[in-house]
Amino acid sequence: MSSRRPTSAVQRQLGIPLLRLCISTEALLVAVLGGRIRIFGFAPPPLVLMAALVNYGGNDDICPGPFYSNPTDSSLLLSFGQKADFYRPPCKRSRVTAPLIFRAGEKVIDEKKLPRSIDTLPDECLFEILRRLPGDKERSNSACVSKHWLMLVSSIRSSELAACNKACVESVKHPSPYLNNDVIVDEQKSENNGYLTRCLDAEEATDIRLASIALGTCSRGGLGKLAIRGSNSTRVTDVGLSAIAHGCPSLRVLSMWKVPFITDVGLSEIAHGCPLLEKLDLCQCPLISDKGLIAVAQKCPNLTSLSIKSCSRIGNEGLQAIGRCCPKLKSVTINDCLQVGDKGIASLVSSASSSLERIKLRTLNISDIALAVIGHYGKNVIDLSLTELQDVNEKGFWVMGNTHGLQKLKSISITCCRGLTDKALQAIAKGSPFLKQLFVRKSCYLSDAGLIAFAGTAKALESLHLEDCNQITLMGILDALLKCNAELKSLSLVRCLGIKDISFECSQLPSCMSLRSLTIQDCPGVTSASIQVVGKICPRLQNIDLSGQVGVTDESLIPLIKHSEVGFVEINLTGCVNVTDDLVIMLVKVHGSSLKMLNLHGCRKITDRSLLAITESCSVLDDLDLSSCSVSDHGVALLASARQLNLHILSLASCAQVTLNSLPFFGNLGLSIMGLNLQDCGLISAHGLRLLEEKLW
């Protein structure tokens, strides 16, 4: 008799000594369990459990090859009783229903005493069984058995499934003479085109949930977009992310925000399992470093958008790899990554110059060198945003503009950069002949001279936004309007403390016929005199926003309304506490046929009189904000009775005179209402709000 071999893990789990049995693990499972394995009430085809009983070969073997050179040796027998030895027939195996007793020397083990659960098998064996299930639906069903099975199934890679299916097909073409020939292999392929989107927030984000998503979406069109919005308590780890990588090869968009336990291992799994990845967004992922980003660069050549925010371990090497390996990269956003410097930005921009269109940099340790490289290699850049770059000086902006590489630039936003001076802004205008939008925020060195020079050079400018630029005065704004071409359509001035009323001569006033939108917010120096001037120089305004201008009165706005040559479309008077019903009545009478949005938030002098005028004159109004106004139930009744009104959004927050008596009228607003704000209406109870919600929706 041949010598005994050491017992295997399968032996130890099943309690069966392997004396003279020399078969592979798959054959052992069938021989021991007698083909009686049940998963969700169905018996897997024998070919799924094993491809051959004797001389099994293939890449997916756990135990390669038989123990003995001649597996048909007459000494290789399975003992089914005390005196009977039975050899497998060359036809269908008999189903043995009698208790099996196995001999191991003098030790007798009764089958009834053995554990009956399939979970007693080692994970390696369960893995081999589960990966041989014929389709995605069967694997999804098996994953519902337990969390243990779920994690096992989700750990199966697509390549492992493909190898197994290939072996099964080959076995059907060349079946073993000792196996049934009536085995059916499911060769149907599910279409994973990445149509589905999943988003997990805070407590929902767990490894189990990700594994469920990976298995549940594979047979329903495939997962295309995944967003994980975690928190400090989020317990998502590399295990869950690996499940997505294994089961979702169609993934194209991945966003991970505040996931403190995801490391380079998980991101590398995504890179290997999801080669179609196009957009990657990482925010507050402290354990992801250059290593994970390099894996993405090497395995995901279709990457078009990369966003990295507050990832402290990502530096220059990762960005260099992205630039080298991702020829389709179009958009890059890098915020608050202190290890990123000039070398990383310069390499990324220079390598991806042929495709890169959008660059957003914020709070980085970069200098004038990085801006010089952007100016030279950014030949296809159309959108550039630079925020809080404290080490960039005037020279960096000047070189960026004078290299004349930003020929296609259409929009630039510069926030809190002390290097932005009059000279720097003029250089940007010279180097970007097609610039249409300029956003400047928190610039303490930009003055009227720089603004006027810029306006005279930027011939294609359409939108100008200045915020917290306290060196800019009203005279500078007017002179800039004189210099601007006929394309300027939007002007925004927000918290510019240097803008104050001055005395004007009519001959000095410019005419800005192209301006359609004007925003003046929280500029305390702008009062009635300045607003009256606006009405004279901008007769074609359609949208006006005067939020926070407490000095605005009816008298200052009446000329603006009268001089308008076209109808107003959007009016925002939030916080204009001196505006009264008289102004609203005049406004809706003149512009009621074109007015679509009216915001009177905080205008305490507005009463039901204004609502009566609105119901009589406004035919296209769909957004009305009356928060903190002095309207009452009567005004609500007027709105509800207006047949020509089709309001989509109505806000009555903090209206102290609106009570429960208004609830029936809200129900008559019609099917057009999409948003209703009744917050802080003290005379409307929570119960009343619930009844109203049931009636409306």
mmCIF file of C-alpha atoms in Angstrom, residues 57 72 104 118 175 183 213 249 256 268-269 307 423 434 511 537 546 568 599 605 608 613:
data_model
loop_
_atom_site.group_PDB
_atom_site.id
_atom_site.type_symbol
_atom_site.label_atom_id
_atom_site.label_comp_id
_atom_site.label_asym_id
_atom_site.label_seq_id
_atom_site.Cartn_x
_atom_site.Cartn_y
_atom_site.Cartn_z
ATOM 1 C CA GLY A 57 -5.860 20.210 -14.491
ATOM 2 C CA THR A 72 -7.059 4.133 -11.881
ATOM 3 C CA ALA A 104 -9.338 5.003 9.187
ATOM 4 C CA ILE A 118 -21.480 23.989 4.143
ATOM 5 C CA PRO A 175 -15.769 16.188 -21.395
ATOM 6 C CA VAL A 183 -24.225 19.516 -18.227
ATOM 7 C CA ILE A 213 -23.656 47.443 -4.298
ATOM 8 C CA PRO A 249 -15.391 46.999 -14.019
ATOM 9 C CA MET A 256 -14.556 59.713 -1.971
ATOM 10 C CA SER A 268 -4.798 50.420 -6.314
ATOM 11 C CA GLU A 269 -7.535 47.780 -6.416
ATOM 12 C CA SER A 307 -9.744 66.412 -8.108
ATOM 13 C CA LYS A 423 0.655 95.472 -13.821
ATOM 14 C CA PHE A 434 -10.309 85.826 -25.953
ATOM 15 C CA SER A 511 -23.363 104.693 -21.964
ATOM 16 C CA ILE A 537 -26.108 104.665 -18.155
ATOM 17 C CA LEU A 546 -29.182 95.138 -4.798
ATOM 18 C CA PHE A 568 -36.890 93.380 -16.110
ATOM 19 C CA ASN A 599 -37.055 88.645 -4.086
ATOM 20 C CA LYS A 605 -42.695 97.608 4.575
ATOM 21 C CA ASP A 608 -50.770 92.722 1.051
ATOM 22 C CA ALA A 613 -50.683 94.254 -7.610
#
